[in-house]
């Protein structure tokens, strides 16, 4: 069994939406050289090779570089790799490392050059430690699966080699045209063997001295639930593209929503997420009517899912085994799940954190962002819409584009529930069905959102049929029952609202999370990946997995994406993952120059990255942002086209 991915996030991310992605151009000599904002969750580790939670990767992407990174238009460009080439058959990638890349201690002292062997050491360490991110590379790198599963104990049989100090080569098990996007994931980052050995089990402890640095920043300090500070690495190989000297992130639990705008107004923060339903918003709006900017939606998709095989009941309103059994039967019923999907008013949900004006601006309707890839000139979402009609008349005329709600339909919800109730009563199920939904009691906006969801579902289906039991927990209890739970059996809820972002530029990065053999979110469904489970088969996840495997065999991009569109259509119809929102799309105030930060829909080097970020002294106006956006979109289209043409030159 492969280790599940843990890079998904809770809705705390939606509440904060740090928003430097796409938020940051122009400069001002009088602007501050310190970027100040907030963070919402402590990292559990800095071990970037073993951990794959966003709390770790969002930090390490600023401290350690890999082979490639993203530019401001989303292209993958050389980072520690000065140049690269790929063989004609698409199986061998060879990277020439730059000679000026060095490792530094947290104090900025030079430790050693970065060499090709550091990449070999990194992948071997990740494999030996059963990294949470192994799913990304286990079946990609030739021989790696055999090494991890114990068929061989000789790592030299794995397809990663240091040809010399400056040349690292990967041999893949199958062609992956998106391989370069994977190199921005931390599991493929380098590590120095001598340092690793010297630290032993203390490598990656949450303290600055536990890792080495070859990236744009050094970690200056970390105080749990207080502050994370970085300082510019003065000896960084690309220091000319680091425009802030310091980054200071202050812990924010979401309880005082007005604090962000207040600190921005007082000149403390460089950025502020606004909350239109807060008591002070009207005053903020009046003072900043020309400065409130809605950020663009990004690649992180959030969705509700059901616990199909719940074992833990520490946090529950159920009072009998009969109630537990009834809920379990209900969530295994597709008509019941579809009824919940159609009864869920996402616009009302969005309004709780966004206000009426921005209620739909964060809505996402597929697990895969609808514009993530295109198929013969059509967005992925359009192709999914053309396929889902085959599942029933309820899906006719559905538009999966972002920022609108195609699902909410009380008539459809009631019709589906009537079918479900008839089927469930025949099995002796008791009504109402109680669905436990846990929430962090400090997260005010999400509490309001979940109560809105409860209201819409219960009012459409009737509280005598379905009850959403909302449990407000401490942050520790909430995390341990969901996000930080290590096994499927520890997942303590009936409904969970989690998210996933792209690791690489292919639809499989989203859809594989529910692969019964290796899916990174199978545990959220209450099922251990790779283990036989009758509940997984009962809802058709074996059929879905077969669809994924067929798609993965296809190497022609258009045909491959078509097959993944089929799989996404199946997933929508199943209502096992009920999409609701994305990151981004939130109202903000900012002094970050528009569109100077890296941009990416996949990997780690375009998210929460402070390299390239520029600050200006005055608040960015809405007009300034929209003009910059229009210019950026044109430049992006041209840049992406040139980048595609450039790819051909790297084939040797």
XYZ file of C-alpha atoms in Angstrom:
652
model
C 0.000 0.000 0.000
C 1.252 3.449 -0.822
C 1.346 6.179 1.734
C -1.574 8.560 1.314
C -0.974 12.093 0.268
C -1.625 14.641 2.971
C -1.253 17.850 1.107
C -4.956 18.522 1.131
C -6.162 21.369 3.305
C -9.030 22.263 5.572
C -11.316 25.208 4.892
C -9.106 27.389 7.075
C -7.269 27.965 3.824
C -10.375 29.423 2.222
C -10.890 31.718 5.164
C -7.378 33.109 4.995
C -6.455 32.666 1.371
C -3.048 34.279 1.803
C -3.440 35.178 -1.806
C 0.025 36.031 -2.995
C -0.599 33.749 -5.949
C -1.463 36.094 -8.796
C -1.555 38.961 -6.404
C 1.575 40.511 -6.728
C 4.398 44.243 -10.903
C 5.941 47.845 -10.995
C 7.906 48.732 -7.966
C 8.478 51.640 -5.710
C 11.756 52.686 -4.202
C 9.885 53.839 -1.089
C 8.045 50.559 -0.614
C 8.741 48.383 2.394
C 11.235 45.581 1.993
C 9.295 43.378 4.432
C 6.286 41.311 3.468
C 3.937 41.009 6.438
C 0.883 38.819 6.632
C -0.527 35.792 8.473
C -0.475 32.003 8.540
C -3.221 29.736 9.890
C -1.633 26.393 10.851
C 1.677 25.454 12.445
C 3.878 23.115 10.412
C 4.268 19.675 11.970
C 7.653 19.260 10.277
C 10.158 20.845 7.884
C 11.054 17.415 6.512
C 10.144 18.244 2.923
C 11.141 14.799 1.654
C 8.897 12.828 4.017
C 5.999 15.232 4.653
C 3.557 16.473 2.030
C 1.206 18.702 3.960
C 0.670 22.248 2.724
C 1.829 23.477 6.147
C 5.277 22.069 5.311
C 5.495 22.649 1.564
C 4.294 26.272 1.715
C 7.283 27.052 3.928
C 9.950 24.922 2.268
C 9.226 26.210 -1.241
C 10.791 29.493 -0.056
C 13.829 27.827 1.512
C 14.837 25.061 -0.883
C 14.954 24.968 -4.690
C 14.491 21.994 -6.976
C 15.316 21.492 -10.624
C 12.569 23.686 -12.077
C 10.333 26.542 -10.954
C 7.478 28.653 -12.327
C 7.704 32.053 -13.931
C 4.932 34.646 -13.639
C 3.031 33.113 -16.582
C 2.967 29.531 -15.331
C 5.785 28.218 -17.516
C 8.229 25.704 -16.039
C 11.694 27.227 -16.227
C 15.129 26.073 -15.002
C 15.955 26.644 -11.340
C 18.859 24.546 -9.999
C 18.869 22.953 -13.452
C 20.606 25.386 -15.762
C 19.486 23.328 -18.767
C 17.695 20.058 -19.460
C 16.864 17.611 -22.235
C 14.473 14.705 -22.801
C 15.025 11.661 -24.987
C 12.976 11.038 -28.128
C 10.990 8.286 -26.405
C 10.108 10.609 -23.508
C 11.652 8.296 -20.920
C 14.964 9.943 -20.016
C 15.277 13.445 -18.558
C 18.789 14.827 -18.117
C 19.414 17.999 -16.090
C 22.615 20.065 -16.046
C 22.992 21.794 -12.693
C 24.213 25.339 -12.286
C 27.617 25.601 -10.647
C 26.734 28.565 -8.428
C 24.089 26.731 -6.368
C 25.237 26.160 -2.778
C 23.877 24.832 0.487
C 23.813 27.237 3.453
C 23.077 26.834 7.143
C 20.302 28.788 8.839
C 22.988 31.340 9.799
C 23.881 31.844 6.146
C 27.215 30.017 6.302
C 28.202 28.084 3.182
C 28.014 24.329 3.807
C 28.612 22.618 0.433
C 27.850 22.889 -3.273
C 24.567 21.427 -4.535
C 25.459 18.336 -6.570
C 23.647 15.752 -8.663
C 24.153 13.188 -5.899
C 21.982 15.339 -3.613
C 18.972 14.519 -5.804
C 19.739 10.799 -5.669
C 20.130 11.009 -1.890
C 16.841 12.869 -1.601
C 14.775 10.324 -3.499
C 16.363 7.369 -1.683
C 15.639 9.001 1.668
C 12.033 9.681 0.636
C 11.600 6.058 -0.438
C 13.186 4.662 2.734
C 11.059 6.951 4.921
C 7.860 6.002 3.052
C 7.238 9.649 2.185
C 3.654 10.873 2.101
C 4.354 12.030 -1.466
C 5.551 8.696 -2.872
C 2.335 8.378 -4.889
C 3.749 11.174 -7.064
C 6.807 9.272 -8.232
C 6.486 5.617 -7.210
C 5.172 4.441 -10.562
C 6.891 7.199 -12.544
C 10.596 6.584 -11.910
C 11.806 3.276 -13.348
C 12.516 0.679 -10.655
C 11.223 2.800 -7.787
C 8.073 0.760 -7.196
C 10.145 -2.450 -6.965
C 12.460 -0.801 -4.429
C 9.594 0.531 -2.290
C 7.658 -2.746 -2.333
C 10.795 -4.748 -1.477
C 11.209 -6.614 -4.747
C 14.731 -5.205 -4.772
C 16.856 -3.715 -2.002
C 19.387 -2.157 -4.369
C 18.616 1.529 -4.948
C 21.100 1.628 -7.853
C 18.396 -0.159 -9.891
C 16.158 2.912 -9.536
C 16.069 5.339 -12.454
C 17.840 8.293 -10.876
C 21.582 8.687 -11.458
C 24.289 11.242 -10.815
C 26.215 11.072 -14.100
C 28.713 13.547 -12.648
C 28.620 16.327 -10.061
C 26.604 18.591 -12.368
C 24.379 16.091 -14.193
C 21.398 14.227 -12.776
C 19.330 11.892 -14.927
C 15.890 10.368 -14.382
C 14.654 7.359 -16.319
C 10.877 7.008 -16.266
C 8.802 3.834 -16.372
C 6.501 5.443 -18.932
C 6.449 8.771 -20.799
C 5.096 11.649 -18.715
C 4.993 14.878 -20.736
C 4.226 16.702 -17.471
C 7.325 15.346 -15.651
C 8.968 18.780 -15.327
C 5.967 20.021 -13.359
C 6.572 17.192 -10.864
C 10.100 18.433 -10.197
C 8.620 21.444 -8.386
C 7.269 19.054 -5.732
C 9.400 18.782 -2.626
C 9.822 14.990 -2.786
C 12.141 15.592 -5.775
C 14.156 18.295 -3.990
C 17.819 17.599 -3.128
C 19.384 16.998 0.275
C 23.016 16.883 1.353
C 23.984 13.374 2.562
C 26.522 14.508 5.192
C 24.062 16.948 6.744
C 21.288 14.368 6.659
C 23.461 11.866 8.478
C 24.554 14.438 11.066
C 20.937 15.267 11.925
C 19.537 11.743 11.969
C 15.947 11.743 13.185
C 16.192 15.467 13.933
C 16.317 16.296 10.231
C 13.324 18.505 9.488
C 12.370 19.291 13.084
C 10.436 22.551 13.220
C 13.440 24.744 13.918
C 15.638 26.729 11.498
C 18.813 24.680 12.035
C 17.210 21.333 11.131
C 17.591 21.751 7.341
C 20.006 23.280 4.858
C 19.019 26.059 2.476
C 19.711 26.604 -1.217
C 16.661 28.791 -1.912
C 15.748 32.470 -1.812
C 15.189 32.712 1.946
C 16.564 31.435 5.253
C 14.217 30.710 8.146
C 14.962 33.252 10.811
C 12.576 32.065 13.523
C 9.523 29.985 14.295
C 7.384 30.262 17.401
C 4.383 27.925 17.537
C 1.055 29.710 17.022
C 2.902 33.014 17.010
C 5.251 33.846 14.136
C 7.267 32.499 11.197
C 10.047 34.733 9.885
C 12.315 34.460 6.835
C 15.207 36.622 5.730
C 16.641 36.935 2.255
C 19.484 34.541 1.510
C 22.216 37.043 0.508
C 24.250 34.371 -1.292
C 21.327 32.890 -3.212
C 22.236 32.036 -6.813
C 19.324 34.150 -8.116
C 19.312 36.889 -5.471
C 18.582 39.532 -8.136
C 15.027 38.180 -8.359
C 14.321 38.368 -4.621
C 12.847 41.814 -3.985
C 11.906 41.615 -0.301
C 14.481 41.343 2.461
C 12.208 39.846 5.104
C 8.957 37.921 5.390
C 7.001 37.923 8.649
C 3.913 35.742 9.039
C 1.883 36.103 12.235
C -0.407 33.328 13.493
C -4.100 33.985 12.875
C -6.838 31.601 13.986
C -9.691 33.374 12.196
C -11.497 34.420 15.365
C -10.936 38.185 14.940
C -11.870 38.732 11.311
C -11.418 42.500 11.515
C -7.767 42.128 12.586
C -6.509 41.643 9.028
C -8.003 44.856 7.629
C -7.135 46.749 10.811
C -3.478 45.760 10.603
C -3.373 46.550 6.882
C -4.832 50.018 7.488
C -2.302 50.628 10.250
C 0.517 49.708 7.854
C 1.437 46.456 9.604
C 0.315 43.999 6.900
C 1.150 44.065 3.194
C -2.095 42.324 2.347
C -5.505 41.720 3.921
C -8.257 39.257 3.257
C -11.575 41.024 3.879
C -14.734 39.582 5.414
C -17.850 41.276 4.007
C -20.008 40.001 6.877
C -17.798 41.408 9.622
C -19.024 44.305 11.733
C -16.452 46.752 10.367
C -16.716 45.879 6.661
C -18.973 48.759 5.648
C -16.503 51.236 7.110
C -13.608 49.502 5.369
C -15.554 49.494 2.107
C -16.314 53.196 2.381
C -12.650 54.067 2.924
C -11.391 51.654 0.267
C -14.177 51.583 -2.313
C -11.676 51.868 -5.177
C -9.151 49.440 -3.670
C -11.069 46.212 -2.975
C -9.815 43.550 -5.366
C -11.213 40.053 -5.794
C -8.341 37.653 -6.267
C -8.453 35.131 -9.084
C -9.536 31.585 -8.288
C -6.613 29.210 -8.089
C -5.984 25.494 -8.503
C -7.126 24.350 -5.047
C -10.543 22.692 -5.198
C -12.644 21.975 -2.120
C -15.385 19.386 -1.909
C -17.615 17.622 0.577
C -17.239 13.900 0.925
C -18.983 11.229 2.937
C -17.359 8.806 5.382
C -18.465 5.532 3.810
C -17.129 3.232 6.535
C -17.043 5.256 9.730
C -15.425 3.634 12.779
C -14.896 6.546 15.233
C -17.811 8.188 17.039
C -16.220 10.470 19.602
C -17.937 13.480 18.029
C -21.490 12.504 17.198
C -25.128 13.268 17.932
C -26.166 9.692 17.247
C -27.591 7.936 20.286
C -27.975 4.370 19.026
C -26.387 1.748 16.797
C -29.518 1.884 14.664
C -28.879 5.553 13.880
C -25.257 4.785 12.999
C -26.309 1.930 10.724
C -28.979 4.074 9.059
C -26.463 6.798 8.256
C -24.012 4.254 6.858
C -26.699 2.787 4.589
C -27.762 6.265 3.459
C -24.309 7.507 2.446
C -23.795 4.346 0.379
C -26.928 5.194 -1.626
C -26.249 7.263 -4.771
C -29.721 8.814 -4.863
C -29.239 9.992 -1.277
C -25.854 11.533 -2.072
C -27.251 13.223 -5.173
C -30.154 14.603 -3.112
C -27.636 16.215 -0.730
C -25.735 17.602 -3.744
C -28.831 19.222 -5.290
C -30.125 20.498 -1.918
C -26.881 22.306 -1.055
C -27.149 26.034 -1.809
C -23.542 26.951 -2.525
C -24.312 30.592 -3.239
C -25.711 30.986 0.270
C -22.647 29.146 1.590
C -20.273 31.456 -0.300
C -22.100 34.527 0.965
C -21.161 33.680 4.551
C -17.496 34.441 3.935
C -17.768 36.554 0.793
C -20.876 38.663 1.306
C -23.692 38.868 -1.226
C -21.553 40.650 -3.831
C -18.853 38.004 -3.857
C -20.955 34.940 -2.989
C -20.370 33.113 -6.277
C -16.828 34.326 -6.946
C -15.250 31.370 -5.097
C -17.552 28.613 -6.360
C -16.006 25.600 -8.086
C -18.074 22.843 -9.658
C -15.586 20.094 -10.483
C -12.730 18.482 -8.602
C -10.518 19.317 -11.614
C -10.646 23.091 -12.262
C -12.700 23.486 -15.465
C -9.894 25.371 -17.254
C -7.028 23.180 -15.983
C -6.400 21.695 -19.434
C -8.045 22.084 -22.827
C -9.184 19.354 -25.212
C -9.231 20.244 -28.902
C -9.886 23.885 -28.114
C -12.492 23.258 -25.398
C -12.026 23.658 -21.650
C -11.963 20.448 -19.648
C -15.219 21.461 -17.954
C -17.054 21.804 -21.271
C -16.045 18.292 -22.278
C -17.185 16.899 -18.903
C -20.577 18.574 -19.419
C -20.930 16.882 -22.812
C -20.261 13.487 -21.226
C -22.313 13.628 -18.054
C -25.612 13.839 -19.951
C -25.199 10.101 -20.542
C -25.862 9.513 -16.839
C -29.398 10.913 -16.813
C -31.695 13.775 -17.673
C -30.893 15.534 -14.388
C -27.503 16.428 -15.886
C -28.764 18.038 -19.084
C -27.765 21.674 -19.610
C -25.221 21.667 -16.751
C -22.441 24.270 -16.966
C -19.376 23.465 -14.867
C -17.625 26.838 -15.256
C -16.288 28.485 -12.096
C -18.052 31.257 -10.161
C -21.664 30.068 -10.551
C -23.801 27.277 -9.078
C -25.236 24.731 -11.530
C -26.202 22.189 -8.856
C -28.681 23.770 -6.432
C -32.132 22.587 -7.484
C -34.753 21.799 -4.821
C -36.969 19.937 -7.297
C -34.177 17.598 -8.352
C -33.142 17.180 -4.709
C -36.650 16.162 -3.603
C -37.074 13.752 -6.522
C -33.753 12.069 -5.799
C -34.514 11.880 -2.094
C -37.888 10.262 -2.758
C -36.106 7.515 -4.713
C -33.485 7.146 -1.990
C -36.035 6.974 0.819
C -37.969 4.209 -0.915
C -34.758 2.194 -1.423
C -33.526 2.788 2.115
C -36.814 2.043 3.854
C -36.828 -1.323 2.114
C -33.577 -1.976 4.034
C -35.082 -0.936 7.348
C -33.330 2.436 7.531
C -34.651 4.855 10.180
C -35.269 8.520 9.437
C -34.169 11.219 9.891
C -30.633 10.487 8.755
C -28.169 12.271 11.033
C -24.952 13.510 9.382
C -22.193 14.675 11.747
C -20.184 17.649 10.458
C -17.279 18.862 12.600
C -15.853 22.382 12.439
C -13.110 24.386 14.162
C -14.866 26.624 16.675
C -12.339 29.427 16.000
C -13.254 29.549 12.317
C -16.210 31.931 12.383
C -16.699 32.222 8.636
C -16.737 28.454 8.171
C -19.166 27.996 11.067
C -21.496 30.434 9.328
C -20.979 28.620 6.038
C -21.702 25.152 7.439
C -24.795 26.405 9.244
C -25.934 27.842 5.923
C -25.386 24.450 4.293
C -27.339 22.805 7.126
C -30.206 25.247 6.645
C -30.461 24.747 2.894
C -30.291 20.938 3.009
C -32.748 20.589 5.891
C -35.204 23.098 4.408
C -35.186 21.409 0.994
C -35.279 17.774 2.162
C -37.035 18.292 5.495
C -35.525 17.953 8.943
C -37.702 14.894 9.414
C -35.617 13.280 6.653
C -32.078 14.665 7.050
C -30.368 16.503 9.912
C -26.869 17.997 9.681
C -25.441 17.885 13.209
C -22.756 20.584 13.477
C -20.051 19.969 16.115
C -17.851 22.929 17.029
C -14.509 21.528 18.210
C -11.238 22.921 19.462
C -8.600 23.289 16.758
C -6.737 20.288 18.176
C -9.815 18.037 18.217
C -10.915 19.207 14.778
C -7.505 18.509 13.243
C -7.065 15.141 14.950
C -10.505 13.946 13.819
C -9.907 14.888 10.195
C -6.905 16.634 8.640
C -4.253 15.101 10.904
C -5.903 11.701 11.398
C -3.391 9.063 10.319
C -5.803 6.258 9.441
C -9.217 5.871 7.856
C -10.556 4.495 11.136
C -9.599 7.736 12.939
C -11.701 9.910 10.600
C -14.499 10.982 12.925
C -17.336 12.537 10.907
C -20.014 11.727 8.341
C -19.319 14.769 6.155
C -15.919 16.363 5.562
C -15.033 19.525 3.668
C -11.465 19.127 2.432
C -9.426 20.341 -0.499
C -6.830 19.257 -3.004
C -4.447 21.131 -5.232
C -2.475 20.029 -8.273
C 0.946 18.449 -7.969
C 1.525 18.308 -11.699
C -0.033 19.435 -14.964
C -2.359 16.512 -15.718
C -5.984 15.822 -14.645
C -4.832 12.639 -12.915
C -3.316 14.775 -10.168
C -6.864 15.470 -8.937
C -8.773 12.389 -10.004
C -6.300 9.820 -8.659
C -7.107 10.886 -5.084
C -10.012 8.408 -5.142
C -8.112 5.555 -6.774
C -8.929 2.580 -4.521
C -5.359 1.286 -4.777
C -3.397 4.412 -3.941
C -5.691 7.432 -3.636
C -4.455 10.194 -1.363
C -7.962 11.000 -0.120
C -9.362 7.499 0.192
C -8.926 7.769 3.959
C -11.301 10.750 3.953
C -13.924 8.314 2.659
C -13.155 6.057 5.633
C -11.303 3.558 3.436
C -7.622 2.590 3.472
C -6.168 2.661 -0.060
C -4.955 -0.692 -1.298
C -7.089 -2.717 1.105
C -10.178 -4.674 0.042
C -13.306 -2.852 1.196
C -16.861 -3.812 0.333
C -18.033 -0.204 0.791
C -15.669 1.002 -1.953
C -17.066 -1.606 -4.317
C -20.635 -0.836 -3.277
C -20.326 2.753 -4.510
C -18.474 1.776 -7.698
C -15.002 3.022 -6.869
C -13.564 -0.127 -8.452
C -15.204 0.912 -11.747
C -13.896 4.470 -11.321
C -10.373 3.161 -10.667
C -10.512 1.121 -13.861
C -11.446 4.300 -15.756
C -8.433 6.052 -14.258
C -6.116 3.211 -15.217
C -7.404 3.228 -18.800
C -6.856 6.976 -19.019
C -3.360 6.680 -17.617
C -2.341 4.224 -20.340
C -3.200 6.771 -23.047
C -0.232 8.921 -24.055
C -1.891 11.129 -26.689
C -2.829 14.245 -24.620
C -6.225 14.890 -26.246
C -7.333 11.258 -25.971
C -5.927 11.039 -22.450
C -7.807 14.150 -21.297
C -11.007 12.814 -22.911
C -10.748 9.679 -20.796
C -10.143 11.732 -17.675
C -13.199 13.829 -18.560
C -15.148 10.545 -18.583
C -13.815 9.774 -15.104
C -14.671 13.256 -13.817
C -18.209 12.884 -15.212
C -18.559 9.583 -13.325
C -17.323 11.237 -10.137
C -19.855 14.073 -10.472
C -22.727 11.646 -11.016
C -21.622 9.524 -8.061
C -21.750 12.559 -5.728
C -18.963 10.972 -3.688
C -17.119 14.293 -3.918
C -19.447 17.304 -3.910
C -17.484 20.365 -5.132
C -18.158 23.742 -3.577
C -15.363 26.327 -3.585
C -11.765 27.074 -4.567
C -9.044 29.144 -3.025
C -8.943 32.663 -4.390
C -11.957 34.680 -5.500
C -11.860 36.598 -2.210
C -11.998 40.366 -1.513
C -8.638 41.822 -0.563
C -6.573 44.925 0.056
C -2.956 44.737 -1.050
C 0.331 46.520 -1.542
C 1.725 43.714 -3.659
C 2.472 44.802 -7.191
C -0.013 42.992 -9.481
C 1.175 39.841 -11.236
C 4.851 39.800 -10.366
C 4.747 36.619 -8.300
C 5.129 33.126 -9.792
C 1.951 31.618 -11.195
C 1.096 27.974 -11.446
C -1.833 25.612 -11.477
C 0.410 22.718 -10.420
C 3.346 21.996 -8.124
C 4.785 23.983 -5.225
C 6.781 26.754 -6.862
C 3.785 28.871 -7.859
C 1.986 28.803 -4.520
C 2.963 30.779 -1.401
C 6.272 31.642 -3.054
C 7.839 34.992 -2.138
C 10.520 34.931 -4.799
C 9.810 37.623 -7.436
C 7.243 39.296 -5.130
C 7.405 43.081 -5.211
C 5.799 45.562 -2.836
C 4.638 49.085 -3.519
C 4.093 51.911 -1.061
C 0.453 52.617 -1.951
C -2.545 50.326 -1.873
C -3.218 48.759 -5.274
C -6.377 50.191 -6.814
C -9.044 48.144 -8.545
C -8.371 50.003 -11.804
C -4.620 49.396 -11.520
C -5.201 45.704 -10.888
C -7.656 45.209 -13.769
C -5.327 46.925 -16.249
C -2.433 44.784 -15.033
C -4.613 41.678 -15.300
C -5.595 42.448 -18.892
C -1.935 42.987 -19.793
C -0.890 39.822 -17.943
C -3.474 37.635 -19.663
C -2.255 38.748 -23.104
C 1.385 38.253 -22.155
C 0.570 34.879 -20.587
C -1.049 33.584 -23.768
C 1.979 34.609 -25.825
C 4.459 33.319 -23.260
C 2.742 29.933 -22.915
C 2.704 29.537 -26.698
C 6.429 30.293 -26.940
C 7.133 27.905 -24.076
C 5.337 25.103 -25.918
C 7.423 25.791 -29.016
C 10.570 25.843 -26.879
C 9.826 22.365 -25.492
C 10.577 20.794 -28.848
C 14.155 22.098 -28.643
C 14.808 20.040 -25.518
C 14.040 16.713 -27.180
C 17.366 15.051 -28.009
